[in-house]
Protein backbone atom coordinates (compact mmCIF):
# COMPACT_ATOMS: atom_id res chain seq x y z
CA UNK A 1 0.00 0.00 0.00
CA UNK A 2 0.95 3.65 -0.14
CA UNK A 3 1.85 4.32 3.50
CA UNK A 4 4.56 6.89 3.97
CA UNK A 5 7.67 5.42 5.52
CA UNK A 6 7.11 7.22 8.83
CA UNK A 7 3.61 5.84 9.02
CA UNK A 8 3.22 3.45 11.94
CA UNK A 9 0.79 1.69 14.20
CA UNK A 10 -0.48 3.30 17.40
CA UNK A 11 0.44 2.31 20.94
CA UNK A 12 -2.83 2.38 22.82
CA UNK A 13 -2.89 1.46 26.52
CA UNK A 14 -5.90 0.61 28.67
CA UNK A 15 -5.57 1.27 32.38
CA UNK A 16 -7.79 1.05 35.42
CA UNK A 17 -8.50 -0.76 38.65
CA UNK A 18 -8.99 -4.50 38.77
CA UNK A 19 -12.54 -5.35 37.49
CA UNK A 20 -12.98 -2.05 35.64
CA UNK A 21 -13.72 -3.89 32.39
CA UNK A 22 -10.37 -3.39 30.65
CA UNK A 23 -10.00 -6.91 29.39
CA UNK A 24 -13.40 -7.15 27.70
CA UNK A 25 -13.10 -3.62 26.33
CA UNK A 26 -9.70 -4.36 24.83
CA UNK A 27 -11.10 -7.33 22.91
CA UNK A 28 -14.03 -5.19 21.68
CA UNK A 29 -11.58 -2.52 20.58
CA UNK A 30 -9.49 -5.13 18.79
CA UNK A 31 -12.47 -6.36 16.74
CA UNK A 32 -13.61 -2.81 16.02
CA UNK A 33 -10.24 -1.84 14.50
CA UNK A 34 -9.91 -5.17 12.69
CA UNK A 35 -13.33 -4.68 11.08
CA UNK A 36 -12.08 -1.34 9.75
CA UNK A 37 -9.16 -3.17 8.15
CA UNK A 38 -6.34 -2.10 10.46
CA UNK A 39 -3.49 -4.35 11.50
CA UNK A 40 -3.93 -4.70 15.23
CA UNK A 41 -2.76 -6.93 18.08
CA UNK A 42 -3.91 -7.23 21.62
CA UNK A 43 -1.20 -7.36 24.33
CA UNK A 44 -1.34 -7.69 28.07
CA UNK A 45 1.06 -6.92 30.93
CA UNK A 46 2.16 -8.73 32.94
CA UNK A 47 3.00 -11.12 30.11
CA UNK A 48 2.94 -14.31 32.16
CA UNK A 49 4.47 -16.43 29.38
CA UNK A 50 8.08 -15.39 29.89
CA UNK A 51 10.39 -16.59 32.67
CA UNK A 52 10.02 -13.25 34.45
CA UNK A 53 6.26 -13.44 33.87
CA UNK A 54 6.09 -16.79 35.65
CA UNK A 55 7.80 -15.31 38.70
CA UNK A 56 5.28 -12.47 38.68
CA UNK A 57 2.42 -14.93 38.33
CA UNK A 58 3.42 -16.97 41.34
CA UNK A 59 3.88 -13.78 43.34
CA UNK A 60 0.36 -12.63 42.43
CA UNK A 61 -1.05 -16.04 43.36
CA UNK A 62 0.63 -15.69 46.79
CA UNK A 63 2.78 -18.73 46.05
CA UNK A 64 5.97 -16.71 46.27
CA UNK A 65 6.95 -13.81 48.54
CA UNK A 66 9.11 -11.01 47.19
CA UNK A 67 10.33 -7.67 48.46
CA UNK A 68 8.13 -4.79 47.15
CA UNK A 69 11.06 -3.25 45.27
CA UNK A 70 12.07 -6.57 43.75
CA UNK A 71 8.60 -7.33 42.36
CA UNK A 72 8.37 -3.77 41.04
CA UNK A 73 11.57 -4.30 39.05
CA UNK A 74 10.30 -7.64 37.74
CA UNK A 75 7.12 -6.03 36.39
CA UNK A 76 9.33 -3.43 34.72
CA UNK A 77 11.74 -6.06 33.34
CA UNK A 78 8.71 -7.86 31.91
CA UNK A 79 7.99 -4.73 29.82
CA UNK A 80 11.64 -4.27 28.85
CA UNK A 81 11.85 -7.82 27.50
CA UNK A 82 9.01 -6.97 25.09
CA UNK A 83 10.22 -3.48 24.13
CA UNK A 84 12.04 -4.28 20.92
CA UNK A 85 9.21 -6.48 19.61
CA UNK A 86 6.81 -3.68 20.46
CA UNK A 87 8.82 -1.19 18.42
CA UNK A 88 9.13 -3.59 15.49
CA UNK A 89 5.38 -4.15 15.41
CA UNK A 90 4.57 -0.44 15.60
CA UNK A 91 7.04 0.48 12.86
CA UNK A 92 5.66 -2.24 10.61
CA UNK A 93 2.24 -0.60 10.90
CA UNK A 94 0.56 -2.75 13.54
CA UNK A 95 -1.48 -0.99 16.20
CA UNK A 96 -1.08 -2.46 19.70
CA UNK A 97 -3.86 -2.44 22.25
CA UNK A 98 -2.11 -2.99 25.54
CA UNK A 99 -4.04 -4.04 28.65
CA UNK A 100 -1.95 -2.45 31.47
CA UNK A 101 1.48 -0.87 31.12
CA UNK A 102 3.93 1.28 33.11
CA UNK A 103 1.07 3.22 34.75
CA UNK A 104 -0.10 0.02 36.46
CA UNK A 105 3.49 -0.58 37.46
CA UNK A 106 3.78 2.79 39.18
CA UNK A 107 0.22 2.98 40.55
CA UNK A 108 0.27 -0.44 42.22
CA UNK A 109 3.77 -0.16 43.68
CA UNK A 110 3.38 3.40 44.92
CA UNK A 111 0.07 2.35 46.52
CA UNK A 112 2.23 0.12 48.75
CA UNK A 113 4.14 3.19 49.86
CA UNK A 114 7.14 3.10 47.52
CA UNK A 115 8.37 6.50 46.36
CA UNK A 116 6.67 7.44 43.09
CA UNK A 117 9.82 8.79 41.43
CA UNK A 118 11.69 5.62 42.37
CA UNK A 119 8.84 3.65 40.80
CA UNK A 120 9.00 5.62 37.55
CA UNK A 121 12.77 5.35 37.08
CA UNK A 122 12.99 1.82 35.62
CA UNK A 123 10.22 2.68 33.13
CA UNK A 124 12.29 5.47 31.55
CA UNK A 125 13.11 4.66 27.96
CA UNK A 126 10.18 2.33 27.37
CA UNK A 127 7.95 3.44 24.49
CA UNK A 128 5.46 6.13 25.44
CA UNK A 129 1.84 5.34 24.58
CA UNK A 130 0.12 7.51 22.00
CA UNK A 131 -3.08 7.19 23.99
CA UNK A 132 -3.90 6.00 27.50
CA UNK A 133 -7.55 5.11 28.00
CA UNK A 134 -8.33 5.19 31.70
CA UNK A 135 -11.47 3.25 32.62
CA UNK A 136 -12.67 5.15 35.62
CA UNK A 137 -14.68 3.25 38.24
CA UNK A 138 -15.12 3.88 41.97
CA UNK A 139 -13.26 1.14 43.90
CA UNK A 140 -16.51 0.17 45.68
CA UNK A 141 -18.28 -0.36 42.35
CA UNK A 142 -15.45 -2.49 41.02
CA UNK A 143 -15.55 -4.63 44.15
CA UNK A 144 -19.33 -5.10 43.73
CA UNK A 145 -18.76 -6.53 40.26
CA UNK A 146 -17.44 -9.56 42.10
CA UNK A 147 -15.05 -11.96 40.58
CA UNK A 148 -12.13 -10.57 42.51
CA UNK A 149 -10.17 -13.72 41.84
CA UNK A 150 -8.33 -13.68 45.14
CA UNK A 151 -5.03 -12.51 43.66
CA UNK A 152 -2.76 -10.49 45.91
CA UNK A 153 -3.99 -6.97 45.02
CA UNK A 154 -7.69 -7.69 44.69
CA UNK A 155 -8.86 -6.06 47.90
CA UNK A 156 -11.00 -2.95 48.27
CA UNK A 157 -8.73 -1.09 50.66
CA UNK A 158 -5.71 -1.55 48.42
CA UNK A 159 -7.65 -0.68 45.24
CA UNK A 160 -8.62 2.64 46.87
CA UNK A 161 -4.93 3.47 47.22
CA UNK A 162 -4.26 2.42 43.64
CA UNK A 163 -7.06 4.72 42.41
CA UNK A 164 -5.40 7.59 44.24
CA UNK A 165 -1.99 6.78 42.74
CA UNK A 166 -3.43 6.66 39.22
CA UNK A 167 -4.66 10.23 39.70
CA UNK A 168 -1.06 11.38 40.04
CA UNK A 169 -0.08 9.90 36.68
CA UNK A 170 -2.42 11.66 34.25
CA UNK A 171 -0.58 13.30 31.35
CA UNK A 172 -1.51 14.68 27.93
CA UNK A 173 -1.93 11.21 26.42
CA UNK A 174 -4.69 10.32 28.96
CA UNK A 175 -8.39 10.15 28.24
CA UNK A 176 -10.73 9.16 31.02
CA UNK A 177 -13.87 7.17 30.28
CA UNK A 178 -16.65 6.52 32.79
CA UNK A 179 -16.48 2.73 33.20
CA UNK A 180 -19.88 2.67 34.96
CA UNK A 181 -21.69 3.48 31.71
CA UNK A 182 -23.31 0.60 29.79
CA UNK A 183 -20.68 -1.60 28.17
CA UNK A 184 -21.69 -0.57 24.61
CA UNK A 185 -21.37 3.13 25.47
CA UNK A 186 -17.89 2.61 26.86
CA UNK A 187 -17.04 0.58 23.76
CA UNK A 188 -18.24 3.37 21.46
CA UNK A 189 -16.25 6.07 23.25
CA UNK A 190 -13.10 4.00 23.29
CA UNK A 191 -13.54 3.18 19.61
CA UNK A 192 -13.79 6.83 18.61
CA UNK A 193 -10.78 7.88 20.65
CA UNK A 194 -8.69 4.96 19.39
CA UNK A 195 -9.60 5.56 15.76
CA UNK A 196 -8.56 9.17 16.02
CA UNK A 197 -5.21 8.10 17.46
CA UNK A 198 -4.64 5.38 14.85
CA UNK A 199 -5.28 7.91 12.07
CA UNK A 200 -2.77 10.36 13.54
CA UNK A 201 -0.06 7.70 13.84
CA UNK A 202 -0.76 6.47 10.32
CA UNK A 203 -0.07 9.95 8.99
CA UNK A 204 3.31 9.82 10.72
CA UNK A 205 3.95 10.76 14.32
CA UNK A 206 7.29 10.30 16.06
CA UNK A 207 7.58 7.51 18.63
CA UNK A 208 8.56 8.89 22.01
CA UNK A 209 9.73 7.48 25.31
CA UNK A 210 8.56 7.49 28.91
CA UNK A 211 8.37 9.69 30.84
CA UNK A 212 8.16 12.99 28.99
P1 LIG B 1 -3.83 -8.56 35.49
O1 LIG B 1 -4.96 -9.02 36.37
O2 LIG B 1 -4.21 -7.47 34.55
O3 LIG B 1 -3.13 -9.71 34.81
O4 LIG B 1 -2.75 -7.89 36.44
C1 LIG B 1 -2.30 -8.58 37.55
C2 LIG B 1 -2.07 -7.65 38.71
O5 LIG B 1 -0.77 -7.08 38.64
C3 LIG B 1 -3.05 -6.50 38.80
O6 LIG B 1 -3.55 -6.45 40.15
C4 LIG B 1 -2.22 -5.28 38.52
C5 LIG B 1 -0.83 -5.69 38.92
N1 LIG B 1 0.26 -5.03 38.20
C6 LIG B 1 1.29 -4.43 38.91
O7 LIG B 1 1.26 -4.39 40.13
N2 LIG B 1 2.34 -3.88 38.23
C7 LIG B 1 2.41 -3.90 36.85
O8 LIG B 1 3.38 -3.39 36.27
C8 LIG B 1 1.34 -4.54 36.13
C9 LIG B 1 1.40 -4.60 34.63
C10 LIG B 1 0.29 -5.08 36.84
PDB file of C-alpha atoms and ligand atoms in Angstrom:
ATOM      1  CA  UNK A   1       0.000   0.000   0.000  1.00  0.00           C
ATOM      2  CA  UNK A   2       0.950   3.649  -0.140  1.00  0.00           C
ATOM      3  CA  UNK A   3       1.850   4.318   3.498  1.00  0.00           C
ATOM      4  CA  UNK A   4       4.555   6.891   3.973  1.00  0.00           C
ATOM      5  CA  UNK A   5       7.672   5.419   5.520  1.00  0.00           C
ATOM      6  CA  UNK A   6       7.108   7.221   8.827  1.00  0.00           C
ATOM      7  CA  UNK A   7       3.606   5.838   9.017  1.00  0.00           C
ATOM      8  CA  UNK A   8       3.219   3.452  11.944  1.00  0.00           C
ATOM      9  CA  UNK A   9       0.790   1.688  14.205  1.00  0.00           C
ATOM     10  CA  UNK A  10      -0.479   3.298  17.399  1.00  0.00           C
ATOM     11  CA  UNK A  11       0.442   2.312  20.936  1.00  0.00           C
ATOM     12  CA  UNK A  12      -2.832   2.376  22.825  1.00  0.00           C
ATOM     13  CA  UNK A  13      -2.893   1.465  26.517  1.00  0.00           C
ATOM     14  CA  UNK A  14      -5.901   0.613  28.669  1.00  0.00           C
ATOM     15  CA  UNK A  15      -5.569   1.275  32.377  1.00  0.00           C
ATOM     16  CA  UNK A  16      -7.792   1.054  35.420  1.00  0.00           C
ATOM     17  CA  UNK A  17      -8.502  -0.758  38.651  1.00  0.00           C
ATOM     18  CA  UNK A  18      -8.993  -4.501  38.767  1.00  0.00           C
ATOM     19  CA  UNK A  19     -12.536  -5.349  37.490  1.00  0.00           C
ATOM     20  CA  UNK A  20     -12.982  -2.045  35.641  1.00  0.00           C
ATOM     21  CA  UNK A  21     -13.724  -3.893  32.386  1.00  0.00           C
ATOM     22  CA  UNK A  22     -10.372  -3.392  30.652  1.00  0.00           C
ATOM     23  CA  UNK A  23     -10.004  -6.905  29.385  1.00  0.00           C
ATOM     24  CA  UNK A  24     -13.401  -7.146  27.699  1.00  0.00           C
ATOM     25  CA  UNK A  25     -13.099  -3.617  26.332  1.00  0.00           C
ATOM     26  CA  UNK A  26      -9.703  -4.361  24.830  1.00  0.00           C
ATOM     27  CA  UNK A  27     -11.099  -7.329  22.913  1.00  0.00           C
ATOM     28  CA  UNK A  28     -14.027  -5.189  21.683  1.00  0.00           C
ATOM     29  CA  UNK A  29     -11.581  -2.516  20.582  1.00  0.00           C
ATOM     30  CA  UNK A  30      -9.492  -5.134  18.793  1.00  0.00           C
ATOM     31  CA  UNK A  31     -12.466  -6.365  16.735  1.00  0.00           C
ATOM     32  CA  UNK A  32     -13.606  -2.809  16.025  1.00  0.00           C
ATOM     33  CA  UNK A  33     -10.243  -1.835  14.499  1.00  0.00           C
ATOM     34  CA  UNK A  34      -9.914  -5.173  12.692  1.00  0.00           C
ATOM     35  CA  UNK A  35     -13.326  -4.682  11.082  1.00  0.00           C
ATOM     36  CA  UNK A  36     -12.078  -1.336   9.754  1.00  0.00           C
ATOM     37  CA  UNK A  37      -9.164  -3.168   8.153  1.00  0.00           C
ATOM     38  CA  UNK A  38      -6.340  -2.096  10.459  1.00  0.00           C
ATOM     39  CA  UNK A  39      -3.489  -4.350  11.498  1.00  0.00           C
ATOM     40  CA  UNK A  40      -3.928  -4.702  15.231  1.00  0.00           C
ATOM     41  CA  UNK A  41      -2.765  -6.934  18.076  1.00  0.00           C
ATOM     42  CA  UNK A  42      -3.911  -7.231  21.622  1.00  0.00           C
ATOM     43  CA  UNK A  43      -1.200  -7.357  24.328  1.00  0.00           C
ATOM     44  CA  UNK A  44      -1.344  -7.694  28.074  1.00  0.00           C
ATOM     45  CA  UNK A  45       1.062  -6.919  30.925  1.00  0.00           C
ATOM     46  CA  UNK A  46       2.159  -8.728  32.935  1.00  0.00           C
ATOM     47  CA  UNK A  47       2.996 -11.122  30.108  1.00  0.00           C
ATOM     48  CA  UNK A  48       2.941 -14.308  32.157  1.00  0.00           C
ATOM     49  CA  UNK A  49       4.467 -16.430  29.381  1.00  0.00           C
ATOM     50  CA  UNK A  50       8.082 -15.390  29.891  1.00  0.00           C
ATOM     51  CA  UNK A  51      10.393 -16.588  32.673  1.00  0.00           C
ATOM     52  CA  UNK A  52      10.015 -13.254  34.452  1.00  0.00           C
ATOM     53  CA  UNK A  53       6.261 -13.442  33.867  1.00  0.00           C
ATOM     54  CA  UNK A  54       6.093 -16.786  35.648  1.00  0.00           C
ATOM     55  CA  UNK A  55       7.802 -15.314  38.704  1.00  0.00           C
ATOM     56  CA  UNK A  56       5.279 -12.474  38.678  1.00  0.00           C
ATOM     57  CA  UNK A  57       2.422 -14.926  38.327  1.00  0.00           C
ATOM     58  CA  UNK A  58       3.417 -16.971  41.343  1.00  0.00           C
ATOM     59  CA  UNK A  59       3.879 -13.776  43.339  1.00  0.00           C
ATOM     60  CA  UNK A  60       0.356 -12.629  42.433  1.00  0.00           C
ATOM     61  CA  UNK A  61      -1.053 -16.041  43.359  1.00  0.00           C
ATOM     62  CA  UNK A  62       0.627 -15.691  46.787  1.00  0.00           C
ATOM     63  CA  UNK A  63       2.780 -18.734  46.050  1.00  0.00           C
ATOM     64  CA  UNK A  64       5.973 -16.711  46.270  1.00  0.00           C
ATOM     65  CA  UNK A  65       6.955 -13.809  48.541  1.00  0.00           C
ATOM     66  CA  UNK A  66       9.108 -11.009  47.188  1.00  0.00           C
ATOM     67  CA  UNK A  67      10.327  -7.666  48.463  1.00  0.00           C
ATOM     68  CA  UNK A  68       8.134  -4.793  47.152  1.00  0.00           C
ATOM     69  CA  UNK A  69      11.062  -3.249  45.270  1.00  0.00           C
ATOM     70  CA  UNK A  70      12.069  -6.568  43.755  1.00  0.00           C
ATOM     71  CA  UNK A  71       8.600  -7.330  42.362  1.00  0.00           C
ATOM     72  CA  UNK A  72       8.367  -3.775  41.036  1.00  0.00           C
ATOM     73  CA  UNK A  73      11.566  -4.305  39.054  1.00  0.00           C
ATOM     74  CA  UNK A  74      10.299  -7.641  37.740  1.00  0.00           C
ATOM     75  CA  UNK A  75       7.120  -6.027  36.394  1.00  0.00           C
ATOM     76  CA  UNK A  76       9.334  -3.426  34.717  1.00  0.00           C
ATOM     77  CA  UNK A  77      11.738  -6.060  33.338  1.00  0.00           C
ATOM     78  CA  UNK A  78       8.710  -7.864  31.914  1.00  0.00           C
ATOM     79  CA  UNK A  79       7.986  -4.730  29.824  1.00  0.00           C
ATOM     80  CA  UNK A  80      11.640  -4.275  28.850  1.00  0.00           C
ATOM     81  CA  UNK A  81      11.849  -7.817  27.503  1.00  0.00           C
ATOM     82  CA  UNK A  82       9.014  -6.966  25.087  1.00  0.00           C
ATOM     83  CA  UNK A  83      10.216  -3.482  24.135  1.00  0.00           C
ATOM     84  CA  UNK A  84      12.043  -4.281  20.915  1.00  0.00           C
ATOM     85  CA  UNK A  85       9.215  -6.480  19.610  1.00  0.00           C
ATOM     86  CA  UNK A  86       6.808  -3.685  20.461  1.00  0.00           C
ATOM     87  CA  UNK A  87       8.822  -1.188  18.423  1.00  0.00           C
ATOM     88  CA  UNK A  88       9.134  -3.592  15.486  1.00  0.00           C
ATOM     89  CA  UNK A  89       5.380  -4.153  15.415  1.00  0.00           C
ATOM     90  CA  UNK A  90       4.566  -0.439  15.602  1.00  0.00           C
ATOM     91  CA  UNK A  91       7.040   0.485  12.861  1.00  0.00           C
ATOM     92  CA  UNK A  92       5.656  -2.237  10.606  1.00  0.00           C
ATOM     93  CA  UNK A  93       2.235  -0.600  10.904  1.00  0.00           C
ATOM     94  CA  UNK A  94       0.560  -2.745  13.539  1.00  0.00           C
ATOM     95  CA  UNK A  95      -1.479  -0.995  16.204  1.00  0.00           C
ATOM     96  CA  UNK A  96      -1.082  -2.462  19.698  1.00  0.00           C
ATOM     97  CA  UNK A  97      -3.862  -2.438  22.246  1.00  0.00           C
ATOM     98  CA  UNK A  98      -2.112  -2.987  25.541  1.00  0.00           C
ATOM     99  CA  UNK A  99      -4.038  -4.043  28.647  1.00  0.00           C
ATOM    100  CA  UNK A 100      -1.947  -2.453  31.469  1.00  0.00           C
ATOM    101  CA  UNK A 101       1.478  -0.866  31.117  1.00  0.00           C
ATOM    102  CA  UNK A 102       3.926   1.279  33.114  1.00  0.00           C
ATOM    103  CA  UNK A 103       1.074   3.222  34.752  1.00  0.00           C
ATOM    104  CA  UNK A 104      -0.097   0.019  36.462  1.00  0.00           C
ATOM    105  CA  UNK A 105       3.488  -0.582  37.464  1.00  0.00           C
ATOM    106  CA  UNK A 106       3.783   2.792  39.178  1.00  0.00           C
ATOM    107  CA  UNK A 107       0.222   2.978  40.549  1.00  0.00           C
ATOM    108  CA  UNK A 108       0.268  -0.443  42.225  1.00  0.00           C
ATOM    109  CA  UNK A 109       3.771  -0.161  43.682  1.00  0.00           C
ATOM    110  CA  UNK A 110       3.375   3.405  44.918  1.00  0.00           C
ATOM    111  CA  UNK A 111       0.069   2.354  46.524  1.00  0.00           C
ATOM    112  CA  UNK A 112       2.225   0.119  48.748  1.00  0.00           C
ATOM    113  CA  UNK A 113       4.140   3.191  49.859  1.00  0.00           C
ATOM    114  CA  UNK A 114       7.139   3.099  47.521  1.00  0.00           C
ATOM    115  CA  UNK A 115       8.369   6.503  46.355  1.00  0.00           C
ATOM    116  CA  UNK A 116       6.668   7.440  43.088  1.00  0.00           C
ATOM    117  CA  UNK A 117       9.825   8.794  41.433  1.00  0.00           C
ATOM    118  CA  UNK A 118      11.687   5.623  42.365  1.00  0.00           C
ATOM    119  CA  UNK A 119       8.836   3.647  40.798  1.00  0.00           C
ATOM    120  CA  UNK A 120       8.998   5.624  37.552  1.00  0.00           C
ATOM    121  CA  UNK A 121      12.766   5.355  37.078  1.00  0.00           C
ATOM    122  CA  UNK A 122      12.989   1.824  35.615  1.00  0.00           C
ATOM    123  CA  UNK A 123      10.218   2.682  33.130  1.00  0.00           C
ATOM    124  CA  UNK A 124      12.295   5.471  31.555  1.00  0.00           C
ATOM    125  CA  UNK A 125      13.111   4.656  27.956  1.00  0.00           C
ATOM    126  CA  UNK A 126      10.182   2.332  27.367  1.00  0.00           C
ATOM    127  CA  UNK A 127       7.952   3.440  24.493  1.00  0.00           C
ATOM    128  CA  UNK A 128       5.458   6.127  25.443  1.00  0.00           C
ATOM    129  CA  UNK A 129       1.836   5.339  24.583  1.00  0.00           C
ATOM    130  CA  UNK A 130       0.116   7.508  21.996  1.00  0.00           C
ATOM    131  CA  UNK A 131      -3.083   7.186  23.987  1.00  0.00           C
ATOM    132  CA  UNK A 132      -3.896   6.005  27.500  1.00  0.00           C
ATOM    133  CA  UNK A 133      -7.545   5.112  27.996  1.00  0.00           C
ATOM    134  CA  UNK A 134      -8.333   5.189  31.700  1.00  0.00           C
ATOM    135  CA  UNK A 135     -11.471   3.253  32.619  1.00  0.00           C
ATOM    136  CA  UNK A 136     -12.670   5.149  35.621  1.00  0.00           C
ATOM    137  CA  UNK A 137     -14.676   3.251  38.243  1.00  0.00           C
ATOM    138  CA  UNK A 138     -15.122   3.876  41.974  1.00  0.00           C
ATOM    139  CA  UNK A 139     -13.264   1.142  43.895  1.00  0.00           C
ATOM    140  CA  UNK A 140     -16.509   0.167  45.676  1.00  0.00           C
ATOM    141  CA  UNK A 141     -18.280  -0.356  42.347  1.00  0.00           C
ATOM    142  CA  UNK A 142     -15.445  -2.495  41.023  1.00  0.00           C
ATOM    143  CA  UNK A 143     -15.546  -4.629  44.154  1.00  0.00           C
ATOM    144  CA  UNK A 144     -19.326  -5.102  43.728  1.00  0.00           C
ATOM    145  CA  UNK A 145     -18.757  -6.534  40.262  1.00  0.00           C
ATOM    146  CA  UNK A 146     -17.441  -9.556  42.099  1.00  0.00           C
ATOM    147  CA  UNK A 147     -15.049 -11.957  40.577  1.00  0.00           C
ATOM    148  CA  UNK A 148     -12.131 -10.572  42.505  1.00  0.00           C
ATOM    149  CA  UNK A 149     -10.172 -13.720  41.839  1.00  0.00           C
ATOM    150  CA  UNK A 150      -8.326 -13.680  45.136  1.00  0.00           C
ATOM    151  CA  UNK A 151      -5.032 -12.511  43.661  1.00  0.00           C
ATOM    152  CA  UNK A 152      -2.763 -10.488  45.910  1.00  0.00           C
ATOM    153  CA  UNK A 153      -3.985  -6.966  45.024  1.00  0.00           C
ATOM    154  CA  UNK A 154      -7.687  -7.691  44.690  1.00  0.00           C
ATOM    155  CA  UNK A 155      -8.862  -6.061  47.904  1.00  0.00           C
ATOM    156  CA  UNK A 156     -11.005  -2.952  48.269  1.00  0.00           C
ATOM    157  CA  UNK A 157      -8.732  -1.086  50.658  1.00  0.00           C
ATOM    158  CA  UNK A 158      -5.712  -1.554  48.416  1.00  0.00           C
ATOM    159  CA  UNK A 159      -7.652  -0.682  45.237  1.00  0.00           C
ATOM    160  CA  UNK A 160      -8.617   2.642  46.870  1.00  0.00           C
ATOM    161  CA  UNK A 161      -4.933   3.473  47.225  1.00  0.00           C
ATOM    162  CA  UNK A 162      -4.261   2.416  43.635  1.00  0.00           C
ATOM    163  CA  UNK A 163      -7.059   4.722  42.413  1.00  0.00           C
ATOM    164  CA  UNK A 164      -5.398   7.588  44.244  1.00  0.00           C
ATOM    165  CA  UNK A 165      -1.993   6.777  42.744  1.00  0.00           C
ATOM    166  CA  UNK A 166      -3.428   6.660  39.222  1.00  0.00           C
ATOM    167  CA  UNK A 167      -4.661  10.231  39.703  1.00  0.00           C
ATOM    168  CA  UNK A 168      -1.061  11.384  40.043  1.00  0.00           C
ATOM    169  CA  UNK A 169      -0.082   9.904  36.679  1.00  0.00           C
ATOM    170  CA  UNK A 170      -2.420  11.663  34.250  1.00  0.00           C
ATOM    171  CA  UNK A 171      -0.583  13.299  31.354  1.00  0.00           C
ATOM    172  CA  UNK A 172      -1.512  14.681  27.931  1.00  0.00           C
ATOM    173  CA  UNK A 173      -1.928  11.214  26.423  1.00  0.00           C
ATOM    174  CA  UNK A 174      -4.691  10.318  28.957  1.00  0.00           C
ATOM    175  CA  UNK A 175      -8.386  10.148  28.239  1.00  0.00           C
ATOM    176  CA  UNK A 176     -10.728   9.160  31.023  1.00  0.00           C
ATOM    177  CA  UNK A 177     -13.867   7.165  30.278  1.00  0.00           C
ATOM    178  CA  UNK A 178     -16.648   6.517  32.786  1.00  0.00           C
ATOM    179  CA  UNK A 179     -16.477   2.734  33.198  1.00  0.00           C
ATOM    180  CA  UNK A 180     -19.875   2.668  34.962  1.00  0.00           C
ATOM    181  CA  UNK A 181     -21.690   3.476  31.711  1.00  0.00           C
ATOM    182  CA  UNK A 182     -23.307   0.598  29.792  1.00  0.00           C
ATOM    183  CA  UNK A 183     -20.677  -1.604  28.168  1.00  0.00           C
ATOM    184  CA  UNK A 184     -21.692  -0.566  24.612  1.00  0.00           C
ATOM    185  CA  UNK A 185     -21.367   3.133  25.473  1.00  0.00           C
ATOM    186  CA  UNK A 186     -17.893   2.613  26.861  1.00  0.00           C
ATOM    187  CA  UNK A 187     -17.037   0.580  23.758  1.00  0.00           C
ATOM    188  CA  UNK A 188     -18.235   3.370  21.461  1.00  0.00           C
ATOM    189  CA  UNK A 189     -16.251   6.074  23.251  1.00  0.00           C
ATOM    190  CA  UNK A 190     -13.095   4.002  23.289  1.00  0.00           C
ATOM    191  CA  UNK A 191     -13.539   3.176  19.608  1.00  0.00           C
ATOM    192  CA  UNK A 192     -13.791   6.826  18.606  1.00  0.00           C
ATOM    193  CA  UNK A 193     -10.779   7.880  20.649  1.00  0.00           C
ATOM    194  CA  UNK A 194      -8.692   4.956  19.391  1.00  0.00           C
ATOM    195  CA  UNK A 195      -9.603   5.561  15.761  1.00  0.00           C
ATOM    196  CA  UNK A 196      -8.563   9.171  16.025  1.00  0.00           C
ATOM    197  CA  UNK A 197      -5.212   8.100  17.459  1.00  0.00           C
ATOM    198  CA  UNK A 198      -4.644   5.382  14.851  1.00  0.00           C
ATOM    199  CA  UNK A 199      -5.277   7.905  12.066  1.00  0.00           C
ATOM    200  CA  UNK A 200      -2.769  10.363  13.542  1.00  0.00           C
ATOM    201  CA  UNK A 201      -0.056   7.696  13.836  1.00  0.00           C
ATOM    202  CA  UNK A 202      -0.761   6.466  10.322  1.00  0.00           C
ATOM    203  CA  UNK A 203      -0.073   9.952   8.987  1.00  0.00           C
ATOM    204  CA  UNK A 204       3.314   9.823  10.720  1.00  0.00           C
ATOM    205  CA  UNK A 205       3.947  10.762  14.324  1.00  0.00           C
ATOM    206  CA  UNK A 206       7.290  10.301  16.065  1.00  0.00           C
ATOM    207  CA  UNK A 207       7.576   7.511  18.631  1.00  0.00           C
ATOM    208  CA  UNK A 208       8.564   8.886  22.005  1.00  0.00           C
ATOM    209  CA  UNK A 209       9.733   7.477  25.310  1.00  0.00           C
ATOM    210  CA  UNK A 210       8.562   7.487  28.906  1.00  0.00           C
ATOM    211  CA  UNK A 211       8.371   9.691  30.836  1.00  0.00           C
ATOM    212  CA  UNK A 212       8.165  12.991  28.987  1.00  0.00           C
TER     213      UNK A 212
HETATM  214  P1  LIG B   1      -3.827  -8.558  35.486  1.00  0.00           P
HETATM  215  O1  LIG B   1      -4.957  -9.017  36.366  1.00  0.00           O
HETATM  216  O2  LIG B   1      -4.208  -7.466  34.551  1.00  0.00           O
HETATM  217  O3  LIG B   1      -3.126  -9.711  34.806  1.00  0.00           O
HETATM  218  O4  LIG B   1      -2.745  -7.893  36.439  1.00  0.00           O
HETATM  219  C1  LIG B   1      -2.300  -8.580  37.552  1.00  0.00           C
HETATM  220  C2  LIG B   1      -2.066  -7.645  38.713  1.00  0.00           C
HETATM  221  O5  LIG B   1      -0.769  -7.075  38.636  1.00  0.00           O
HETATM  222  C3  LIG B   1      -3.052  -6.502  38.802  1.00  0.00           C
HETATM  223  O6  LIG B   1      -3.549  -6.455  40.150  1.00  0.00           O
HETATM  224  C4  LIG B   1      -2.225  -5.281  38.518  1.00  0.00           C
HETATM  225  C5  LIG B   1      -0.831  -5.687  38.922  1.00  0.00           C
HETATM  226  N1  LIG B   1       0.262  -5.034  38.195  1.00  0.00           N
HETATM  227  C6  LIG B   1       1.289  -4.426  38.913  1.00  0.00           C
HETATM  228  O7  LIG B   1       1.262  -4.394  40.131  1.00  0.00           O
HETATM  229  N2  LIG B   1       2.342  -3.880  38.225  1.00  0.00           N
HETATM  230  C7  LIG B   1       2.411  -3.904  36.851  1.00  0.00           C
HETATM  231  O8  LIG B   1       3.381  -3.393  36.273  1.00  0.00           O
HETATM  232  C8  LIG B   1       1.336  -4.536  36.126  1.00  0.00           C
HETATM  233  C9  LIG B   1       1.398  -4.595  34.631  1.00  0.00           C
HETATM  234  C10 LIG B   1       0.293  -5.082  36.836  1.00  0.00           C
END
